[in-house]
């Protein structure tokens, strides 16, 4: 019967003065300093992020400025090249025109009187739209080649050939009821060469 009775014993622990901590485990100052340090780190991180964003924006602006300056310089350079190219092209065109003019003038100067007569009468005929009755006056030196051309042209039955010693040797005059039209070799050559007729 005594074996079934739970035995309870009272015990006590005696603490000495040395067993008690002299200070709290975490002091209030330490906690405050920890919170302050965390806030400082957060502010520093935020400032660093802001500085990074500003530096990126600054770098982008500098990049855009450098790019704009590059294209400005490139466009100026290309514009100068284009101006030089245009000037060279213009000089080349002038040189070609002068060369062609000299060559044409030389060819025209080498033509015979008969060739000049035929060229004059062909040019005169080209300006006439209708086969009107008219008188074709010509210097005696040019009468024969002009007569040969006229005999085979559509104006054979409409133009009457007349020798006129008062005309210059290289001049033709076509006269009809409306008046007279003169053409000479020098004027024709100037027109072919693109030059203004001499005064």
GROMACS .gro file of C-alpha atoms in nm, residues 12-183:
model
  172
   12UNK     CA    1   1.522   2.484  -0.306
   13UNK     CA    2   1.812   2.652  -0.488
   14UNK     CA    3   2.009   2.917  -0.324
   15UNK     CA    4   2.160   3.185  -0.557
   16UNK     CA    5   2.462   3.374  -0.450
   17UNK     CA    6   2.533   3.736  -0.541
   18UNK     CA    7   2.786   3.637  -0.803
   19UNK     CA    8   2.528   3.435  -0.996
   20UNK     CA    9   2.319   3.745  -1.092
   21UNK     CA   10   2.429   3.944  -1.406
   22UNK     CA   11   2.548   4.290  -1.315
   23UNK     CA   12   2.389   4.445  -1.632
   24UNK     CA   13   2.111   4.357  -1.881
   25UNK     CA   14   2.205   4.126  -2.171
   26UNK     CA   15   2.115   4.400  -2.434
   27UNK     CA   16   2.146   4.751  -2.319
   28UNK     CA   17   1.908   5.018  -2.442
   29UNK     CA   18   2.198   5.214  -2.590
   30UNK     CA   19   2.310   4.914  -2.794
   31UNK     CA   20   1.962   4.866  -2.934
   32UNK     CA   21   1.941   5.236  -3.022
   33UNK     CA   22   2.282   5.227  -3.187
   34UNK     CA   23   2.182   4.920  -3.387
   35UNK     CA   24   1.866   5.089  -3.511
   36UNK     CA   25   2.063   5.404  -3.594
   37UNK     CA   26   2.320   5.202  -3.787
   38UNK     CA   27   2.045   5.028  -3.982
   39UNK     CA   28   1.888   5.363  -4.071
   40UNK     CA   29   2.226   5.501  -4.174
   41UNK     CA   30   2.286   5.200  -4.398
   42UNK     CA   31   1.940   5.238  -4.553
   43UNK     CA   32   2.001   5.609  -4.619
   44UNK     CA   33   2.344   5.533  -4.763
   45UNK     CA   34   2.197   5.266  -4.990
   46UNK     CA   35   1.926   5.507  -5.109
   47UNK     CA   36   2.180   5.782  -5.172
   48UNK     CA   37   2.401   5.537  -5.359
   49UNK     CA   38   2.108   5.435  -5.579
   50UNK     CA   39   2.025   5.801  -5.648
   51UNK     CA   40   2.388   5.875  -5.732
   52UNK     CA   41   2.393   5.574  -5.964
   53UNK     CA   42   2.078   5.693  -6.142
   54UNK     CA   43   2.219   6.046  -6.175
   55UNK     CA   44   2.548   5.914  -6.311
   56UNK     CA   45   2.364   5.696  -6.562
   57UNK     CA   46   2.157   5.994  -6.675
   58UNK     CA   47   2.473   6.206  -6.696
   59UNK     CA   48   2.648   5.936  -6.898
   60UNK     CA   49   2.348   5.912  -7.132
   61UNK     CA   50   2.344   6.290  -7.182
   62UNK     CA   51   2.716   6.291  -7.254
   63UNK     CA   52   2.667   6.003  -7.497
   64UNK     CA   53   2.388   6.189  -7.678
   65UNK     CA   54   2.594   6.509  -7.685
   66UNK     CA   55   2.894   6.323  -7.823
   67UNK     CA   56   2.675   6.154  -8.082
   68UNK     CA   57   2.518   6.486  -8.183
   69UNK     CA   58   2.861   6.649  -8.207
   70UNK     CA   59   2.984   6.357  -8.417
   71UNK     CA   60   2.696   6.389  -8.664
   72UNK     CA   61   2.735   6.766  -8.674
   73UNK     CA   62   3.102   6.727  -8.760
   74UNK     CA   63   3.028   6.447  -9.005
   75UNK     CA   64   2.753   6.645  -9.178
   76UNK     CA   65   2.979   6.949  -9.205
   77UNK     CA   66   3.254   6.732  -9.350
   78UNK     CA   67   3.016   6.564  -9.593
   79UNK     CA   68   2.873   6.903  -9.689
   80UNK     CA   69   3.221   7.034  -9.761
   81UNK     CA   70   3.296   6.724  -9.967
   82UNK     CA   71   2.973   6.776 -10.161
   83UNK     CA   72   3.065   7.139 -10.227
   84UNK     CA   73   3.410   7.035 -10.348
   85UNK     CA   74   3.253   6.764 -10.564
   86UNK     CA   75   3.005   7.012 -10.712
   87UNK     CA   76   3.286   7.260 -10.779
   88UNK     CA   77   3.499   6.994 -10.947
   89UNK     CA   78   3.201   6.877 -11.149
   90UNK     CA   79   3.127   7.234 -11.254
   91UNK     CA   80   3.490   7.286 -11.353
   92UNK     CA   81   3.484   6.960 -11.546
   93UNK     CA   82   3.165   7.063 -11.726
   94UNK     CA   83   3.313   7.400 -11.816
   95UNK     CA   84   3.630   7.231 -11.941
   96UNK     CA   85   3.428   6.984 -12.149
   97UNK     CA   86   3.213   7.261 -12.292
   98UNK     CA   87   3.521   7.464 -12.380
   99UNK     CA   88   3.681   7.160 -12.538
  100UNK     CA   89   3.370   7.082 -12.741
  101UNK     CA   90   3.338   7.446 -12.840
  102UNK     CA   91   3.700   7.454 -12.958
  103UNK     CA   92   3.658   7.126 -13.145
  104UNK     CA   93   3.334   7.242 -13.306
  105UNK     CA   94   3.486   7.577 -13.397
  106UNK     CA   95   3.780   7.398 -13.555
  107UNK     CA   96   3.550   7.172 -13.754
  108UNK     CA   97   3.340   7.467 -13.867
  109UNK     CA   98   3.649   7.665 -13.963
  110UNK     CA   99   3.769   7.375 -14.175
  111UNK     CA  100   3.450   7.355 -14.381
  112UNK     CA  101   3.460   7.461 -14.744
  113UNK     CA  102   3.254   7.744 -14.887
  114UNK     CA  103   3.022   7.494 -15.056
  115UNK     CA  104   2.965   7.311 -14.726
  116UNK     CA  105   2.892   7.638 -14.555
  117UNK     CA  106   2.647   7.735 -14.827
  118UNK     CA  107   2.456   7.406 -14.791
  119UNK     CA  108   2.455   7.438 -14.410
  120UNK     CA  109   2.318   7.791 -14.432
  121UNK     CA  110   2.041   7.707 -14.676
  122UNK     CA  111   1.942   7.395 -14.477
  123UNK     CA  112   1.920   7.600 -14.159
  124UNK     CA  113   1.719   7.865 -14.341
  125UNK     CA  114   1.481   7.605 -14.484
  126UNK     CA  115   1.433   7.442 -14.142
  127UNK     CA  116   1.291   7.768 -14.009
  128UNK     CA  117   1.023   7.781 -14.280
  129UNK     CA  118   0.706   7.590 -14.199
  130UNK     CA  119   0.529   7.656 -14.531
  131UNK     CA  120   0.647   7.646 -14.891
  132UNK     CA  121   0.564   8.013 -14.954
  133UNK     CA  122   0.680   8.196 -15.263
  134UNK     CA  123   1.004   8.380 -15.182
  135UNK     CA  124   1.330   8.505 -15.327
  136UNK     CA  125   1.656   8.350 -15.204
  137UNK     CA  126   1.938   8.600 -15.252
  138UNK     CA  127   2.294   8.472 -15.239
  139UNK     CA  128   2.644   8.595 -15.319
  140UNK     CA  129   2.778   8.471 -15.649
  141UNK     CA  130   3.051   8.264 -15.480
  142UNK     CA  131   2.786   8.055 -15.305
  143UNK     CA  132   2.527   8.044 -15.582
  144UNK     CA  133   2.623   7.706 -15.729
  145UNK     CA  134   2.605   7.486 -15.414
  146UNK     CA  135   2.288   7.666 -15.304
  147UNK     CA  136   2.127   7.608 -15.644
  148UNK     CA  137   2.216   7.236 -15.627
  149UNK     CA  138   2.061   7.201 -15.284
  150UNK     CA  139   1.753   7.403 -15.380
  151UNK     CA  140   1.689   7.188 -15.689
  152UNK     CA  141   1.647   6.878 -15.469
  153UNK     CA  142   1.451   7.040 -15.187
  154UNK     CA  143   1.078   7.087 -15.129
  155UNK     CA  144   1.129   7.458 -15.192
  156UNK     CA  145   1.243   7.409 -15.553
  157UNK     CA  146   0.914   7.535 -15.696
  158UNK     CA  147   0.866   7.814 -15.440
  159UNK     CA  148   1.202   7.983 -15.396
  160UNK     CA  149   1.361   8.179 -15.675
  161UNK     CA  150   1.740   8.198 -15.657
  162UNK     CA  151   1.889   8.543 -15.708
  163UNK     CA  152   2.257   8.636 -15.722
  164UNK     CA  153   2.334   8.949 -15.522
  165UNK     CA  154   2.691   9.082 -15.520
  166UNK     CA  155   2.606   9.327 -15.242
  167UNK     CA  156   2.562   9.042 -14.994
  168UNK     CA  157   2.854   8.912 -14.793
  169UNK     CA  158   3.005   8.592 -14.939
  170UNK     CA  159   2.875   8.382 -14.649
  171UNK     CA  160   2.528   8.532 -14.615
  172UNK     CA  161   2.182   8.432 -14.740
  173UNK     CA  162   1.866   8.644 -14.753
  174UNK     CA  163   1.514   8.509 -14.791
  175UNK     CA  164   1.259   8.770 -14.899
  176UNK     CA  165   0.882   8.732 -14.929
  177UNK     CA  166   0.571   8.944 -14.893
  178UNK     CA  167   0.619   8.960 -14.516
  179UNK     CA  168   0.976   9.091 -14.527
  180UNK     CA  169   1.333   8.963 -14.539
  181UNK     CA  170   1.534   8.729 -14.319
  182UNK     CA  171   1.915   8.721 -14.326
  183UNK     CA  172   2.142   8.443 -14.204
   0.00000   0.00000   0.00000
